[in-house]
GROMACS .gro file of C-alpha atoms in nm:
model
  147
    1MET     CA    1  -1.841  -5.672   0.209
    2LEU     CA    2  -1.477  -5.581   0.147
    3GLU     CA    3  -1.281  -5.575   0.477
    4VAL     CA    4  -0.952  -5.432   0.578
    5LYS     CA    5  -0.687  -5.752   0.598
    6LEU     CA    6  -0.518  -5.713   0.928
    7SER     CA    7  -0.301  -6.001   1.117
    8SER     CA    8  -0.518  -6.325   1.165
    9GLN     CA    9  -0.380  -6.324   1.538
   10PRO     CA   10  -0.623  -6.235   1.793
   11LEU     CA   11  -0.585  -5.911   2.000
   12PRO     CA   12  -0.496  -5.947   2.349
   13GLU     CA   13  -0.774  -5.793   2.546
   14ALA     CA   14  -0.508  -5.555   2.694
   15GLY     CA   15  -0.470  -5.449   2.314
   16VAL     CA   16  -0.115  -5.418   2.135
   17SER     CA   17   0.143  -5.169   2.173
   18ILE     CA   18   0.213  -4.896   1.873
   19ALA     CA   19   0.494  -5.139   1.743
   20GLU     CA   20   0.262  -5.434   1.741
   21ALA     CA   21  -0.003  -5.190   1.581
   22ALA     CA   22   0.211  -5.057   1.336
   23GLU     CA   23   0.346  -5.439   1.210
   24ARG     CA   24  -0.047  -5.537   1.202
   25THR     CA   25  -0.152  -5.247   0.995
   26GLY     CA   26   0.120  -5.218   0.768
   27VAL     CA   27   0.186  -4.856   0.841
   28SER     CA   28   0.516  -4.707   1.070
   29VAL     CA   29   0.489  -4.603   1.441
   30HIS     CA   30   0.534  -4.249   1.298
   31THR     CA   31   0.212  -4.271   1.040
   32LEU     CA   32   0.011  -4.410   1.347
   33ARG     CA   33   0.121  -4.134   1.550
   34TYR     CA   34   0.032  -3.895   1.279
   35TYR     CA   35  -0.266  -4.042   1.222
   36GLU     CA   36  -0.373  -3.955   1.612
   37ARG     CA   37  -0.267  -3.580   1.592
   38ALA     CA   38  -0.433  -3.548   1.241
   39GLY     CA   39  -0.780  -3.641   1.418
   40LEU     CA   40  -0.824  -3.934   1.200
   41VAL     CA   41  -0.866  -4.195   1.460
   42ILE     CA   42  -1.242  -4.241   1.571
   43THR     CA   43  -1.117  -4.333   1.932
   44ASP     CA   44  -0.902  -4.204   2.213
   45VAL     CA   45  -0.638  -4.467   2.183
   46ASP     CA   46  -0.595  -4.636   2.515
   47ARG     CA   47  -0.297  -4.574   2.741
   48THR     CA   48  -0.121  -4.774   2.974
   49SER     CA   49  -0.058  -4.657   3.349
   50GLY     CA   50   0.261  -4.587   3.234
   51GLY     CA   51   0.109  -4.342   2.914
   52ARG     CA   52   0.229  -4.599   2.662
   53ARG     CA   53  -0.059  -4.640   2.387
   54ARG     CA   54  -0.267  -4.956   2.364
   55TYR     CA   55  -0.426  -5.016   1.998
   56HIS     CA   56  -0.749  -5.245   2.026
   57ASP     CA   57  -0.924  -5.415   1.746
   58LEU     CA   58  -1.161  -5.099   1.644
   59ASP     CA   59  -0.856  -4.888   1.616
   60LEU     CA   60  -0.675  -5.143   1.380
   61ARG     CA   61  -0.955  -5.180   1.143
   62TRP     CA   62  -1.024  -4.829   1.141
   63ILE     CA   63  -0.653  -4.749   1.061
   64GLY     CA   64  -0.680  -5.026   0.798
   65MET     CA   65  -0.994  -4.807   0.659
   66CYS     CA   66  -0.763  -4.489   0.673
   67THR     CA   67  -0.488  -4.611   0.503
   68ARG     CA   68  -0.696  -4.743   0.238
   69LEU     CA   69  -0.865  -4.452   0.191
   70ARG     CA   70  -0.507  -4.265   0.146
   71ALA     CA   71  -0.407  -4.515  -0.081
   72THR     CA   72  -0.706  -4.408  -0.298
   73GLY     CA   73  -0.596  -4.061  -0.284
   74MET     CA   74  -0.822  -3.927  -0.054
   75PRO     CA   75  -0.667  -3.641   0.130
   76ILE     CA   76  -0.618  -3.633   0.487
   77ARG     CA   77  -0.867  -3.323   0.536
   78VAL     CA   78  -1.154  -3.562   0.383
   79ILE     CA   79  -1.049  -3.853   0.587
   80ARG     CA   80  -1.083  -3.623   0.868
   81GLU     CA   81  -1.424  -3.527   0.765
   82TYR     CA   82  -1.515  -3.853   0.736
   83ALA     CA   83  -1.403  -3.951   1.074
   84ASP     CA   84  -1.590  -3.649   1.203
   85MET     CA   85  -1.891  -3.773   1.100
   86VAL     CA   86  -1.844  -4.127   1.217
   87VAL     CA   87  -1.765  -4.001   1.580
   88ALA     CA   88  -2.074  -3.779   1.541
   89GLY     CA   89  -2.271  -4.104   1.514
   90ALA     CA   90  -2.618  -4.123   1.369
   91GLY     CA   91  -2.807  -3.879   1.160
   92ASN     CA   92  -2.524  -3.786   0.907
   93GLU     CA   93  -2.542  -4.117   0.714
   94LYS     CA   94  -2.671  -3.924   0.387
   95GLU     CA   95  -2.345  -3.680   0.428
   96ARG     CA   96  -2.142  -3.985   0.474
   97LEU     CA   97  -2.265  -4.168   0.137
   98ALA     CA   98  -2.217  -3.826  -0.061
   99LEU     CA   99  -1.849  -3.771   0.083
  100LEU     CA  100  -1.801  -4.162  -0.033
  101GLU     CA  101  -1.957  -4.140  -0.353
  102SER     CA  102  -1.809  -3.795  -0.448
  103HIS     CA  103  -1.459  -3.975  -0.398
  104ARG     CA  104  -1.567  -4.286  -0.560
  105ALA     CA  105  -1.626  -4.074  -0.873
  106GLU     CA  106  -1.297  -3.907  -0.851
  107VAL     CA  107  -1.139  -4.254  -0.819
  108LEU     CA  108  -1.319  -4.363  -1.137
  109THR     CA  109  -1.174  -4.077  -1.301
  110LYS     CA  110  -0.817  -4.133  -1.209
  111LEU     CA  111  -0.854  -4.506  -1.297
  112ALA     CA  112  -0.968  -4.389  -1.673
  113GLU     CA  113  -0.693  -4.177  -1.704
  114LEU     CA  114  -0.453  -4.458  -1.594
  115GLN     CA  115  -0.617  -4.702  -1.826
  116GLU     CA  116  -0.526  -4.436  -2.104
  117ASN     CA  117  -0.166  -4.431  -2.021
  118LEU     CA  118  -0.150  -4.807  -1.977
  119GLN     CA  119  -0.290  -4.803  -2.348
  120LEU     CA  120   0.012  -4.577  -2.438
  121ILE     CA  121   0.262  -4.769  -2.264
  122ASP     CA  122   0.127  -5.110  -2.421
  123HIS     CA  123   0.145  -4.946  -2.779
  124LYS     CA  124   0.531  -4.845  -2.678
  125ILE     CA  125   0.607  -5.192  -2.592
  126ASP     CA  126   0.434  -5.322  -2.888
  127VAL     CA  127   0.599  -5.068  -3.130
  128TYR     CA  128   0.938  -5.145  -2.939
  129ARG     CA  129   0.936  -5.520  -3.000
  130GLY     CA  130   0.825  -5.488  -3.349
  131ARG     CA  131   1.123  -5.260  -3.414
  132LEU     CA  132   1.355  -5.497  -3.208
  133GLN     CA  133   1.228  -5.823  -3.425
  134ALA     CA  134   1.275  -5.615  -3.737
  135GLY     CA  135   1.642  -5.480  -3.650
  136THR     CA  136   1.511  -5.126  -3.656
  137ALA     CA  137   1.505  -5.035  -3.308
  138ASP     CA  138   1.805  -4.802  -3.352
  139THR     CA  139   1.573  -4.507  -3.515
  140LEU     CA  140   1.341  -4.501  -3.233
  141TRP     CA  141   1.325  -4.151  -3.083
  142PHE     CA  142   1.723  -4.097  -3.129
  143PRO     CA  143   1.777  -3.731  -2.979
  144GLY     CA  144   2.143  -3.723  -3.175
  145PRO     CA  145   2.235  -3.469  -3.468
  146THR     CA  146   2.028  -3.532  -3.819
  147GLY     CA  147   2.321  -3.505  -4.028
   0.00000   0.00000   0.00000
């Protein structure tokens, strides 16, 4: 099972500050606050008596999950929908699965497009290398007057 990688140091029982949470998750303090405002965090982030945020292990693991989902191109509204289902608890597992399967299909489509684009880039690299070796690179895509 794939786990989101976080700092290997255990969290103190009292949790960590927003700055340390940002460092451990690799996202900015601004992003952490945004995730909370956008309804992506599945817990009510703990607060000190002075009102400062304290993040716990579950918070950091979930934020790591959200970050990975965003990196795959999942829209915030879909992550929020998924988070809402998680918060709702048992009974909506089929819907969660359908959401993830749908997004997986989108990611696979994007990967196929990227693979095609990479093949084009590889082809152009081969052309340039060949032309440079042959001494004819100066004729490639020259936008000047044709004479």
